[in-house]
Amino acid sequence: MAGSGTVQLRDSDDIVLRVENLVMEFPAGLHQVVHAVSDVSFDVRRGETLGIVGESGCGKSTTARALVQLPMPTSGTVLLDPGDAGEVELTDLDGEDLRCVRPRIQMIFQDPISSLNPRRRVKDIVGEGLAIWRDEHPDVDVAARVDEVLGAVGLDPVVAGCRRPHEFSGGQCQRISIARALAIDPEILICDEPVSALDVSVQAQILNILEEMKERFGLTLVFISHDLSVVRNVSDRVVVMYLGKVCEIGDADTLFSEPSHPYTRVLLASAPEPSAVVDASESAIGDEIPSPIDPPSGCRFRTRCPRATEICASDEPVMREMGSDHFVACHFPGSP
Amino acid sequence: MPLLSVADLRVGFATQRGLLRAVDGVSFDLAEGQTLGIVGESGSGKSVTAKTLMNLLPSYARVDGSITFDGRDVRAMASEGERHFWGVEMTMVFQDPMTSLNPVKKVGEQIAESLRVHLKRSRKEARDEAVDLLQQVGIPEPKKRLTQYPHELSGGLRQRVVIAMSLACSPRLLIADEPTTALDVTVQKHILDLLDELREERGMAMILITHDLGVVKGRADKIMVMYAGRTMEQADTTTLFSEMHHPYTEALLETIPRIDMASHARLVPIPGSPPDAVDLGPGCPFAQRCRYCSEACIPDRPDLKQLGHGHACACHTPVGTGSGTAAHMANQNSGVTPAGLDMGMFSPVGEEA
Amino acid sequence: MDTPPQVDPAEQFGVVVARRLGFGFWIAAAWIIIIVTAGALAPWLPIADPNETGVGGRMDGPGWSNWFGTDSNGRDMFARTIWGARVSLIVGFFSVLLGICVGGTLGMIAGYFRGIVDRIISFSVFVLLAYPGLVLALLIVGLAGQTLPIVAMTLGIVAIAPIARLSRATTLVYSEREFVASARVLGATNRRIMVRELLPNVLIPMGALTLLGMAITIVAEGGLAFLGLSVEEGFSWGKMIVLGSSPRTLREGPWVAMFPIGAMFVTVLALNFAGDRLREYFDVRELGIGVG
């Protein structure tokens, strides 16, 4: 599918995070390489929520982890405050320099149980970030801050503080994770499938809390999910990924009302209650997702794409502009 | 006469803290060729219900109530060790295809096995039928697949193989427990459509278990909404969506974001978390999280009341009725429900104090 | 889809998921406490001097004056069994302590850092494992001498490799957990992650292993004793068993070997049982009864 190129990057001074030509490759057995993320570029404006959506194996979680340098990307750059005097190139840092920038980008994970150390008490878990940086910020009242963030995510600090994670439900554990990330006052919060492991009746609570926290603490969010409707609900801008590449990127309302990439249209048509802007028959594509060890030549979506022709096998489509803040990497974009 | 009839089914597990009531008085009928959708969250008892039907519960589960399949007592068959019922007349497809597939046996052998055990087919006949079945479930190059191992197939193909296996003996009832949850978005719909087609071709009955009301909307004839082991509401699909009466059903629909909703549309959360199945208390299990909660809901558990045309609802203050509207109004005016829930969290954006 | 046999409904009720240590554990723990206390307080207990000959007759059977009888030198076997516990338990405890401090740390470092560090440590551990433990012990004790610290250290060195493997495996599992990633994202140093996040989780299986390990080293020390390589001064249960198991002694006074054998058997059993129950007890909070 999808393609490379950087036309989708915006030239604006309130960009807080810019990812350019990100590549993540992992060794897989002898002389084989998993191309998890291949040449992905996007940027996030301050106060914006960027949604990244795609199926398993599309590289969305790998991208999320690359933003916090876990592990370092194979190549490409991740910039904080690009163009500013205080520009920081995360991919250039290591050791102590990287550690000192870490508090600016925090992350919450999919599995709320695995995210919390079972042997520690909630107030120690939430206060961990403050404890780590106590020498740099000696005047911070750790207990007060822990109470503040626990209260903000809707937990009673007095009751919750002294308990251990196994005494809480999945939704409450996810709140604790959010509180831990917020305690050290980050600028960017990366949410990797934060509601996928939760009961349906609890998902909306967590999504609403994230929205509230974004307002209250002035956060910029990067929100990763396989669920299109969740991504649409939280995002200002959406990136659609397939097999390590970006297919389509754009303003959420535009992208969902005028989906241009065939893959985006398939996703919209495959939802349990398909979107009205696509035809239900558009979901009819093959089931076989190619291996990221040996991705198809040209456009990576061509093996399942109803519109594929020879050019899709030979030439990789480059990102091109479809409208204002709407970019797509396809030789035959638009509605069929 | 319905094909499957479940009456007052109760399943409990003894735990350190007391009896865990996983299923608490569930009843339903399913006619030949029909689809029943069971909707609920984890802990609602939907999977335990399925496992009870399939006789897959651990030995320490305590089961009560009657299950009748085509006039036969299913629980009696279980204790008599009837071998050719599960897997032949009633089969099940699980969430994770790998749990039903043996990783060290070839796909072909696994399908042929149940044909040979239950239907006494010869090796050759079983093989031919296996190819046939793989073709029916839409697997390309079925002959080649017979000699492959499960790990060589993609998730979607594996689930198709599992479906082929469960169809091998032409069951009359297929239970599908979250058959697509472990699959990719673009594959989910294909599997659900396949199940639907096969059901129609073969005139099978089907129970489709899911946590997503949207999945059963266009597929099930009847829907049963479960919560904390109990049936909250039960109706024909069209009736349920046009005149839902249970506050939990309504809350479930409102809380899930839909694709065609605008960005940042505020979701109506269901506050709190599902109740502790060991310590349910005397009242309605949903009362603590319900906007329509009235004084009566806390001490007194509502019975499942028949409203006619197969529509049943277990609620003292059903949505869309006089008592429901009155309870909602009263809660809104006082700002807090009798269960102590702050009504403020339901108010639309901008109205927050 | 095979169908498990249905159990009689009357039997179905009352099976509980246990989350207590149980009666057996407390019996085992009580025995361990008694034997440790007796060994520790041996000099102050009102018992005979274990090395004094002629407290009773030679080869007296168990009776009122000498509960466990006497040996061929007329020494009181009851006193000797209690004094023997001292050496056996000291060897057992300190060797496992050494094994856990060195092996546990190495295993955590290997499991956390992976890569080249892991390869070097794992290779060393393999070499240590490949070398027969008893031969290694023979070598060290033979060269360095048969004193209590050397015997304990020797068995400790033999214990390093298996403990390092367990520690590495546990660390690998927990390093994958997202709370470790969260700590890194918060800016925690490697040392802090290992001490605050991983250690509390690795210590639990280690704690249970301490008891099991003690049981193994107490027996291993007995093995050394049979090769004549136990402590030269003083005596352990193992050495007592060796002394009591010459054919003539066995014939004339089987109690001389029987009582140290019994003490070792019961102690090893109690340590194993208590260790096993502790491990299960701490595992359970990770489990849950799945209903959905």
Coordinates of N, CA and C in Angstrom, one line a residue, chain B residues 49-236:
Chain B
T49 N -22.5 -20.2 29.9 CA -23.7 -20.8 29.4 C -23.4 -21.8 28.2
A50 N -22.5 -21.3 27.3 CA -22.2 -22.1 26.1 C -21.4 -23.4 26.6
K51 N -20.5 -23.2 27.5 CA -19.8 -24.4 28.0 C -20.7 -25.4 28.7
T52 N -21.7 -24.9 29.4 CA -22.6 -25.8 30.0 C -23.4 -26.6 29.0
L53 N -23.8 -25.9 27.9 CA -24.5 -26.6 26.8 C -23.6 -27.7 26.2
M54 N -22.3 -27.3 26.1 CA -21.3 -28.2 25.4 C -20.8 -29.3 26.4
N55 N -21.2 -29.2 27.7 CA -20.7 -30.2 28.7 C -19.2 -30.0 28.8
L56 N -18.7 -28.8 28.9 CA -17.3 -28.5 29.0 C -16.9 -27.9 30.3
L57 N -17.8 -27.9 31.3 CA -17.5 -27.2 32.5 C -16.5 -28.1 33.3
P58 N -15.7 -27.5 34.2 CA -14.9 -28.3 35.1 C -15.8 -29.1 36.0
S59 N -15.2 -30.2 36.6 CA -16.1 -31.1 37.4 C -16.6 -30.4 38.6
Y60 N -16.0 -29.3 39.1 CA -16.4 -28.7 40.4 C -17.5 -27.7 40.2
A61 N -18.0 -27.5 38.9 CA -19.0 -26.5 38.7 C -20.4 -27.2 39.2
R62 N -21.2 -26.3 39.7 CA -22.5 -26.8 40.2 C -23.6 -26.4 39.2
V63 N -24.2 -27.3 38.6 CA -25.2 -27.0 37.5 C -26.6 -27.4 38.0
D64 N -27.5 -26.5 37.6 CA -28.9 -26.7 38.0 C -29.8 -26.3 36.8
G65 N -31.0 -26.8 36.7 CA -31.9 -26.4 35.6 C -31.9 -27.5 34.5
S66 N -32.7 -27.2 33.5 CA -32.9 -28.3 32.5 C -32.5 -27.8 31.1
I67 N -31.8 -28.7 30.3 CA -31.4 -28.4 28.9 C -32.0 -29.5 28.1
T68 N -32.9 -29.1 27.2 CA -33.6 -30.1 26.3 C -33.2 -29.9 24.9
F69 N -32.7 -30.9 24.2 CA -32.3 -30.8 22.8 C -33.1 -31.8 22.0
D70 N -34.0 -31.3 21.2 CA -34.9 -32.2 20.4 C -35.6 -33.3 21.3
G71 N -36.1 -32.8 22.4 CA -36.8 -33.8 23.3 C -35.9 -34.6 24.2
R72 N -34.6 -34.5 24.0 CA -33.7 -35.3 24.9 C -33.1 -34.4 26.0
D73 N -32.9 -35.0 27.1 CA -32.4 -34.3 28.3 C -30.9 -34.3 28.2
V74 N -30.3 -33.1 27.9 CA -28.9 -33.0 27.6 C -28.0 -33.4 28.8
R75 N -28.5 -32.9 30.0 CA -27.6 -33.2 31.2 C -27.6 -34.6 31.6
A76 N -28.8 -35.3 31.3 CA -28.8 -36.8 31.5 C -27.8 -37.5 30.6
M77 N -27.8 -37.0 29.3 CA -26.9 -37.7 28.4 C -25.4 -37.5 28.8
A78 N -25.2 -36.3 29.4 CA -23.8 -36.0 29.9 C -23.4 -37.1 31.0
S79 N -24.3 -37.3 31.9 CA -23.9 -38.2 33.0 C -23.9 -39.7 32.5
E80 N -24.6 -40.0 31.4 CA -24.6 -41.3 30.9 C -23.4 -41.5 30.0
G81 N -22.6 -40.4 29.8 CA -21.4 -40.6 28.9 C -21.7 -40.8 27.5
E82 N -22.8 -40.2 27.0 CA -23.2 -40.3 25.6 C -22.0 -39.6 24.7
R83 N -21.4 -40.4 23.8 CA -20.3 -39.9 23.1 C -20.7 -39.2 21.8
H84 N -21.7 -39.6 21.1 CA -22.0 -39.1 19.8 C -23.0 -38.0 19.8
F85 N -23.0 -37.1 20.8 CA -23.9 -36.0 20.8 C -23.1 -34.7 20.6
W86 N -22.1 -34.5 21.5 CA -21.3 -33.3 21.4 C -20.3 -33.6 20.3
G87 N -20.1 -32.6 19.4 CA -19.3 -32.9 18.2 C -20.0 -33.4 17.1
V88 N -21.2 -33.9 17.3 CA -22.0 -34.5 16.2 C -23.3 -33.6 16.0
E89 N -24.1 -33.6 17.0 CA -25.4 -32.8 16.8 C -25.2 -31.4 17.3
M90 N -24.3 -31.2 18.3 CA -24.1 -29.9 18.9 C -22.6 -29.6 18.9
T91 N -22.1 -28.6 18.2 CA -20.7 -28.4 18.1 C -20.4 -26.9 18.5
M92 N -19.1 -26.6 18.7 CA -18.8 -25.3 19.1 C -17.5 -24.7 18.4
V93 N -17.5 -23.4 18.2 CA -16.3 -22.8 17.6 C -15.9 -21.8 18.7
F94 N -14.6 -21.8 19.0 CA -14.1 -21.0 20.1 C -13.5 -19.7 19.6
Q95 N -13.2 -18.8 20.5 CA -12.6 -17.5 20.1 C -11.2 -17.7 19.5
D96 N -10.4 -18.5 20.1 CA -9.0 -18.6 19.6 C -9.0 -20.0 18.9
P97 N -8.8 -19.9 17.5 CA -8.8 -21.2 16.8 C -7.7 -22.2 17.3
M98 N -6.6 -21.6 17.8 CA -5.6 -22.5 18.2 C -6.0 -23.4 19.4
T99 N -7.0 -23.0 20.2 CA -7.4 -23.9 21.3 C -8.1 -25.1 20.8
S100 N -8.7 -25.1 19.6 CA -9.4 -26.3 19.1 C -8.5 -27.1 18.1
L101 N -7.4 -26.5 17.7 CA -6.5 -27.3 16.8 C -5.3 -27.9 17.5
N102 N -5.0 -29.1 17.1 CA -3.8 -29.7 17.7 C -2.6 -29.3 16.9
P103 N -1.7 -28.6 17.5 CA -0.6 -28.0 16.7 C 0.4 -29.0 16.1
V104 N 0.4 -30.2 16.5 CA 1.3 -31.2 15.9 C 0.6 -32.2 14.9
K105 N -0.7 -31.9 14.6 CA -1.3 -32.8 13.7 C -1.7 -32.0 12.4
K106 N -1.7 -32.7 11.3 CA -2.0 -32.0 10.0 C -3.5 -31.7 10.0
V107 N -3.9 -30.6 9.3 CA -5.2 -30.1 9.3 C -6.2 -31.2 8.8
G108 N -5.8 -32.0 7.7 CA -6.6 -33.0 7.2 C -6.9 -34.1 8.2
E109 N -5.9 -34.5 8.9 CA -6.1 -35.6 9.9 C -7.1 -35.2 10.9
Q110 N -7.0 -33.9 11.3 CA -7.9 -33.4 12.4 C -9.3 -33.4 12.0
I111 N -9.6 -33.0 10.7 CA -11.0 -33.0 10.3 C -11.5 -34.4 10.1
A112 N -10.6 -35.3 9.5 CA -11.0 -36.6 9.2 C -11.3 -37.4 10.5
E113 N -10.5 -37.0 11.6 CA -10.7 -37.8 12.8 C -12.1 -37.8 13.3
S114 N -12.7 -36.7 13.3 CA -14.1 -36.7 13.9 C -15.0 -37.4 13.0
L115 N -14.8 -37.4 11.7 CA -15.6 -38.2 10.7 C -15.5 -39.7 11.0
R116 N -14.2 -40.1 11.3 CA -14.0 -41.5 11.5 C -14.5 -42.0 12.8
V117 N -14.3 -41.1 13.8 CA -14.7 -41.5 15.2 C -16.3 -41.6 15.3
H118 N -16.9 -40.5 14.8 CA -18.3 -40.4 15.1 C -19.1 -41.1 14.0
L119 N -18.7 -40.9 12.7 CA -19.5 -41.5 11.6 C -19.0 -42.7 11.0
K120 N -17.9 -43.2 11.6 CA -17.3 -44.5 11.2 C -16.9 -44.5 9.7
R121 N -16.5 -43.4 9.2 CA -16.1 -43.3 7.8 C -14.7 -44.0 7.6
S122 N -14.5 -44.5 6.4 CA -13.2 -45.1 6.1 C -12.2 -43.9 5.9
R123 N -10.9 -44.3 5.9 CA -9.8 -43.3 5.8 C -10.0 -42.5 4.5
K124 N -10.3 -43.2 3.4 CA -10.5 -42.5 2.1 C -11.7 -41.6 2.0
E125 N -12.8 -42.2 2.5 CA -14.1 -41.3 2.6 C -13.9 -40.1 3.4
A126 N -13.2 -40.3 4.5 CA -13.0 -39.1 5.4 C -12.2 -38.1 4.8
R127 N -11.2 -38.5 4.0 CA -10.3 -37.5 3.3 C -11.1 -36.7 2.3
D128 N -11.9 -37.5 1.5 CA -12.7 -36.8 0.5 C -13.6 -35.8 1.1
E129 N -14.3 -36.2 2.2 CA -15.2 -35.3 2.8 C -14.5 -34.1 3.4
A130 N -13.3 -34.3 3.9 CA -12.5 -33.2 4.5 C -12.2 -32.1 3.4
V131 N -11.9 -32.6 2.2 CA -11.6 -31.7 1.1 C -12.9 -30.9 0.8
D132 N -14.0 -31.6 0.8 CA -15.3 -31.0 0.5 C -15.6 -29.9 1.5
L133 N -15.4 -30.2 2.8 CA -15.7 -29.3 3.9 C -14.8 -28.1 3.8
L134 N -13.5 -28.3 3.5 CA -12.6 -27.1 3.4 C -13.1 -26.2 2.2
Q135 N -13.6 -26.8 1.2 CA -14.1 -26.0 0.0 C -15.3 -25.2 0.5
Q136 N -16.2 -25.9 1.2 CA -17.4 -25.2 1.7 C -17.1 -24.0 2.6
V137 N -16.1 -24.1 3.4 CA -15.8 -22.9 4.2 C -14.9 -21.9 3.5
G138 N -14.7 -22.1 2.2 CA -14.0 -21.0 1.4 C -12.5 -21.0 1.6
I139 N -11.9 -22.2 1.7 CA -10.5 -22.3 1.8 C -9.9 -22.6 0.4
P140 N -9.1 -21.7 -0.1 CA -8.5 -22.0 -1.4 C -7.6 -23.1 -1.4
E141 N -7.5 -23.9 -2.5 CA -6.6 -25.1 -2.6 C -6.8 -26.0 -1.5
P142 N -8.0 -26.6 -1.3 CA -8.2 -27.4 -0.1 C -7.4 -28.7 0.0
K143 N -7.0 -29.2 -1.2 CA -6.2 -30.5 -1.2 C -4.8 -30.2 -0.5
K144 N -4.3 -29.0 -0.9 CA -3.0 -28.7 -0.4 C -3.0 -28.5 1.1
R145 N -4.1 -27.9 1.6 CA -4.2 -27.5 3.0 C -4.3 -28.8 3.9
L146 N -4.8 -29.9 3.3 CA -4.9 -31.1 4.2 C -3.6 -31.5 4.8
T147 N -2.5 -31.2 4.1 CA -1.2 -31.7 4.6 C -0.5 -30.6 5.3
Q148 N -1.1 -29.5 5.6 CA -0.4 -28.4 6.3 C -0.7 -28.5 7.8
Y149 N 0.1 -27.9 8.6 CA -0.1 -27.9 10.0 C -0.7 -26.5 10.4
P150 N -1.4 -26.4 11.5 CA -2.2 -25.2 11.8 C -1.3 -24.0 11.8
H151 N 0.0 -24.1 12.3 CA 0.8 -22.9 12.3 C 1.2 -22.3 11.0
E152 N 1.0 -23.1 9.9 CA 1.3 -22.6 8.6 C 0.1 -21.8 8.0
L153 N -1.0 -21.7 8.7 CA -2.2 -21.0 8.2 C -2.3 -19.7 8.9
S154 N -2.9 -18.7 8.3 CA -3.2 -17.4 8.9 C -4.4 -17.6 9.9
G155 N -4.6 -16.6 10.7 CA -5.6 -16.7 11.7 C -7.0 -16.9 11.1
G156 N -7.3 -16.2 10.0 CA -8.6 -16.4 9.4 C -8.8 -17.8 8.8
L157 N -7.7 -18.3 8.2 CA -7.8 -19.7 7.6 C -8.0 -20.7 8.7
R158 N -7.3 -20.5 9.9 CA -7.4 -21.4 11.0 C -8.8 -21.5 11.5
Q159 N -9.4 -20.3 11.6 CA -10.8 -20.3 12.1 C -11.7 -21.0 11.1
R160 N -11.4 -20.8 9.8 CA -12.2 -21.6 8.8 C -12.0 -23.1 9.0
V161 N -10.8 -23.5 9.3 CA -10.6 -24.9 9.5 C -11.4 -25.4 10.7
V162 N -11.4 -24.6 11.7 CA -12.2 -25.0 12.9 C -13.6 -25.1 12.6
I163 N -14.1 -24.1 11.8 CA -15.5 -24.2 11.4 C -15.8 -25.5 10.6
A164 N -14.9 -25.8 9.7 CA -15.0 -27.0 8.9 C -15.1 -28.2 9.8
M165 N -14.2 -28.2 10.8 CA -14.2 -29.4 11.7 C -15.5 -29.5 12.5
S166 N -16.0 -28.3 12.9 CA -17.3 -28.4 13.7 C -18.5 -28.7 12.8
L167 N -18.3 -28.6 11.5 CA -19.4 -28.9 10.6 C -19.4 -30.3 10.1
A168 N -18.2 -31.0 10.4 CA -18.0 -32.3 9.7 C -19.1 -33.3 9.9
C169 N -19.7 -33.3 11.1 CA -20.8 -34.3 11.3 C -22.2 -33.7 11.1
S170 N -22.3 -32.6 10.3 CA -23.6 -32.0 10.1 C -24.3 -31.7 11.4
P171 N -23.8 -30.8 12.2 CA -24.5 -30.6 13.5 C -25.8 -29.9 13.2
R172 N -26.7 -30.0 14.2 CA -28.0 -29.3 14.1 C -27.9 -28.0 14.9
L173 N -26.9 -27.9 15.8 CA -26.7 -26.6 16.5 C -25.3 -26.3 16.6
L174 N -24.9 -25.1 16.1 CA -23.5 -24.6 16.2 C -23.4 -23.5 17.2
I175 N -22.5 -23.6 18.2 CA -22.4 -22.5 19.1 C -21.0 -21.8 18.8
A176 N -21.1 -20.5 18.5 CA -19.9 -19.8 18.2 C -19.6 -18.8 19.3
D177 N -18.6 -19.0 20.0 CA -18.3 -18.1 21.2 C -17.2 -17.1 20.7
E178 N -17.6 -15.9 20.5 CA -16.7 -14.8 20.1 C -15.8 -15.3 18.9
P179 N -16.4 -15.8 17.8 CA -15.6 -16.5 16.8 C -14.6 -15.6 16.1
T180 N -14.8 -14.3 16.2 CA -14.0 -13.3 15.4 C -13.2 -12.4 16.3
T181 N -13.3 -12.5 17.6 CA -12.6 -11.5 18.5 C -11.1 -11.6 18.3
A182 N -10.5 -12.8 18.0 CA -9.1 -12.9 17.9 C -8.6 -12.6 16.5
L183 N -9.5 -12.3 15.6 CA -9.1 -12.1 14.2 C -9.0 -10.6 13.8
D184 N -8.4 -10.4 12.7 CA -8.2 -9.1 12.2 C -9.5 -8.5 11.7
V185 N -9.6 -7.2 11.8 CA -10.9 -6.5 11.4 C -11.4 -6.9 10.0
T186 N -10.5 -6.9 9.0 CA -10.9 -7.2 7.7 C -11.3 -8.7 7.5
V187 N -11.0 -9.5 8.4 CA -11.3 -11.0 8.3 C -12.6 -11.3 9.1
Q188 N -12.8 -10.5 10.1 CA -14.0 -10.8 11.0 C -15.3 -10.9 10.2
K189 N -15.5 -10.0 9.4 CA -16.8 -9.9 8.7 C -16.9 -11.1 7.8
H190 N -15.8 -11.5 7.1 CA -15.9 -12.7 6.2 C -16.3 -14.0 7.0
I191 N -15.7 -14.1 8.2 CA -16.1 -15.3 9.0 C -17.5 -15.3 9.5
L192 N -18.0 -14.1 9.9 CA -19.4 -14.0 10.3 C -20.3 -14.3 9.1
D193 N -20.0 -13.7 8.0 CA -20.8 -14.0 6.8 C -20.8 -15.5 6.4
L194 N -19.6 -16.1 6.5 CA -19.5 -17.5 6.2 C -20.4 -18.3 7.1
L195 N -20.4 -18.0 8.5 CA -21.2 -18.8 9.4 C -22.7 -18.6 9.0
D196 N -23.0 -17.4 8.7 CA -24.4 -17.1 8.3 C -24.9 -17.9 7.1
E197 N -24.0 -18.0 6.1 CA -24.3 -18.7 4.8 C -24.5 -20.2 5.1
L198 N -23.5 -20.7 5.9 CA -23.5 -22.1 6.2 C -24.8 -22.5 7.0
R199 N -25.2 -21.6 7.9 CA -26.3 -21.9 8.7 C -27.6 -22.0 7.8
E200 N -27.6 -21.1 6.8 CA -28.8 -21.0 6.0 C -28.8 -22.3 5.1
E201 N -27.7 -22.6 4.5 CA -27.6 -23.8 3.6 C -28.0 -25.0 4.3
R202 N -27.5 -25.2 5.5 CA -27.7 -26.5 6.2 C -28.9 -26.5 7.1
G203 N -29.6 -25.3 7.3 CA -30.7 -25.3 8.2 C -30.4 -25.5 9.6
M204 N -29.1 -25.2 10.0 CA -28.7 -25.4 11.4 C -29.2 -24.3 12.2
A205 N -29.3 -24.5 13.5 CA -29.5 -23.4 14.5 C -28.1 -23.0 14.9
M206 N -28.1 -21.7 15.4 CA -26.8 -21.2 15.8 C -26.9 -20.3 17.0
I207 N -26.0 -20.4 17.9 CA -25.9 -19.5 19.0 C -24.6 -18.7 18.8
L208 N -24.8 -17.3 18.6 CA -23.6 -16.5 18.4 C -23.4 -15.6 19.6
I209 N -22.2 -15.9 20.2 CA -21.9 -15.2 21.5 C -21.0 -14.0 21.2
T210 N -21.2 -12.8 21.7 CA -20.4 -11.7 21.4 C -20.5 -10.6 22.5
H211 N -19.6 -9.7 22.5 CA -19.7 -8.6 23.5 C -20.2 -7.4 22.7
D212 N -20.4 -7.5 21.4 CA -20.7 -6.3 20.6 C -22.1 -6.5 20.0
L213 N -23.0 -5.6 20.4 CA -24.4 -5.6 19.9 C -24.4 -5.4 18.4
G214 N -23.4 -4.7 17.9 CA -23.4 -4.4 16.4 C -23.2 -5.7 15.6
V215 N -22.4 -6.7 16.2 CA -22.2 -7.9 15.5 C -23.4 -8.7 15.3
V216 N -24.3 -8.8 16.3 CA -25.5 -9.6 16.1 C -26.7 -8.8 15.5
K217 N -26.5 -7.5 15.3 CA -27.6 -6.7 14.8 C -28.2 -7.3 13.6
G218 N -27.4 -7.5 12.5 CA -28.0 -7.9 11.3 C -28.0 -9.4 11.1
R219 N -27.6 -10.2 12.1 CA -27.4 -11.6 11.9 C -28.3 -12.5 12.7
A220 N -28.6 -12.1 14.0 CA -29.4 -12.9 14.8 C -30.9 -12.7 14.7
D221 N -31.7 -13.8 14.9 CA -33.1 -13.7 14.9 C -33.6 -13.1 16.2
K222 N -32.9 -13.7 17.2 CA -33.3 -13.3 18.6 C -32.0 -12.9 19.3
I223 N -32.1 -12.0 20.3 CA -31.0 -11.5 21.1 C -31.3 -11.7 22.6
M224 N -30.3 -12.1 23.3 CA -30.5 -12.2 24.7 C -29.3 -11.4 25.3
V225 N -29.6 -10.4 26.1 CA -28.6 -9.5 26.7 C -28.3 -10.0 28.1
M226 N -27.1 -10.4 28.4 CA -26.8 -10.9 29.8 C -25.9 -10.0 30.6
Y227 N -26.1 -10.0 31.9 CA -25.3 -9.2 32.7 C -25.2 -9.9 34.1
A228 N -24.0 -10.1 34.6 CA -23.8 -10.7 35.9 C -24.6 -12.0 36.0
G229 N -24.5 -12.8 35.0 CA -25.1 -14.1 35.0 C -26.6 -14.2 34.8
R230 N -27.2 -13.0 34.6 CA -28.7 -13.0 34.4 C -29.1 -12.5 33.1
T231 N -30.3 -12.9 32.7 CA -30.8 -12.3 31.4 C -31.4 -10.9 31.8
M232 N -31.0 -9.9 31.1 CA -31.5 -8.6 31.3 C -32.7 -8.3 30.4
E233 N -32.4 -8.7 29.1 CA -33.5 -8.4 28.1 C -33.4 -9.5 27.0
Q234 N -34.5 -9.8 26.5 CA -34.5 -10.9 25.5 C -35.6 -10.5 24.5
A235 N -35.3 -10.5 23.2 CA -36.3 -10.1 22.2 C -35.9 -10.5 20.8
D236 N -36.8 -10.4 19.9 CA -36.5 -10.5 18.5 C -35.5 -9.4 18.2

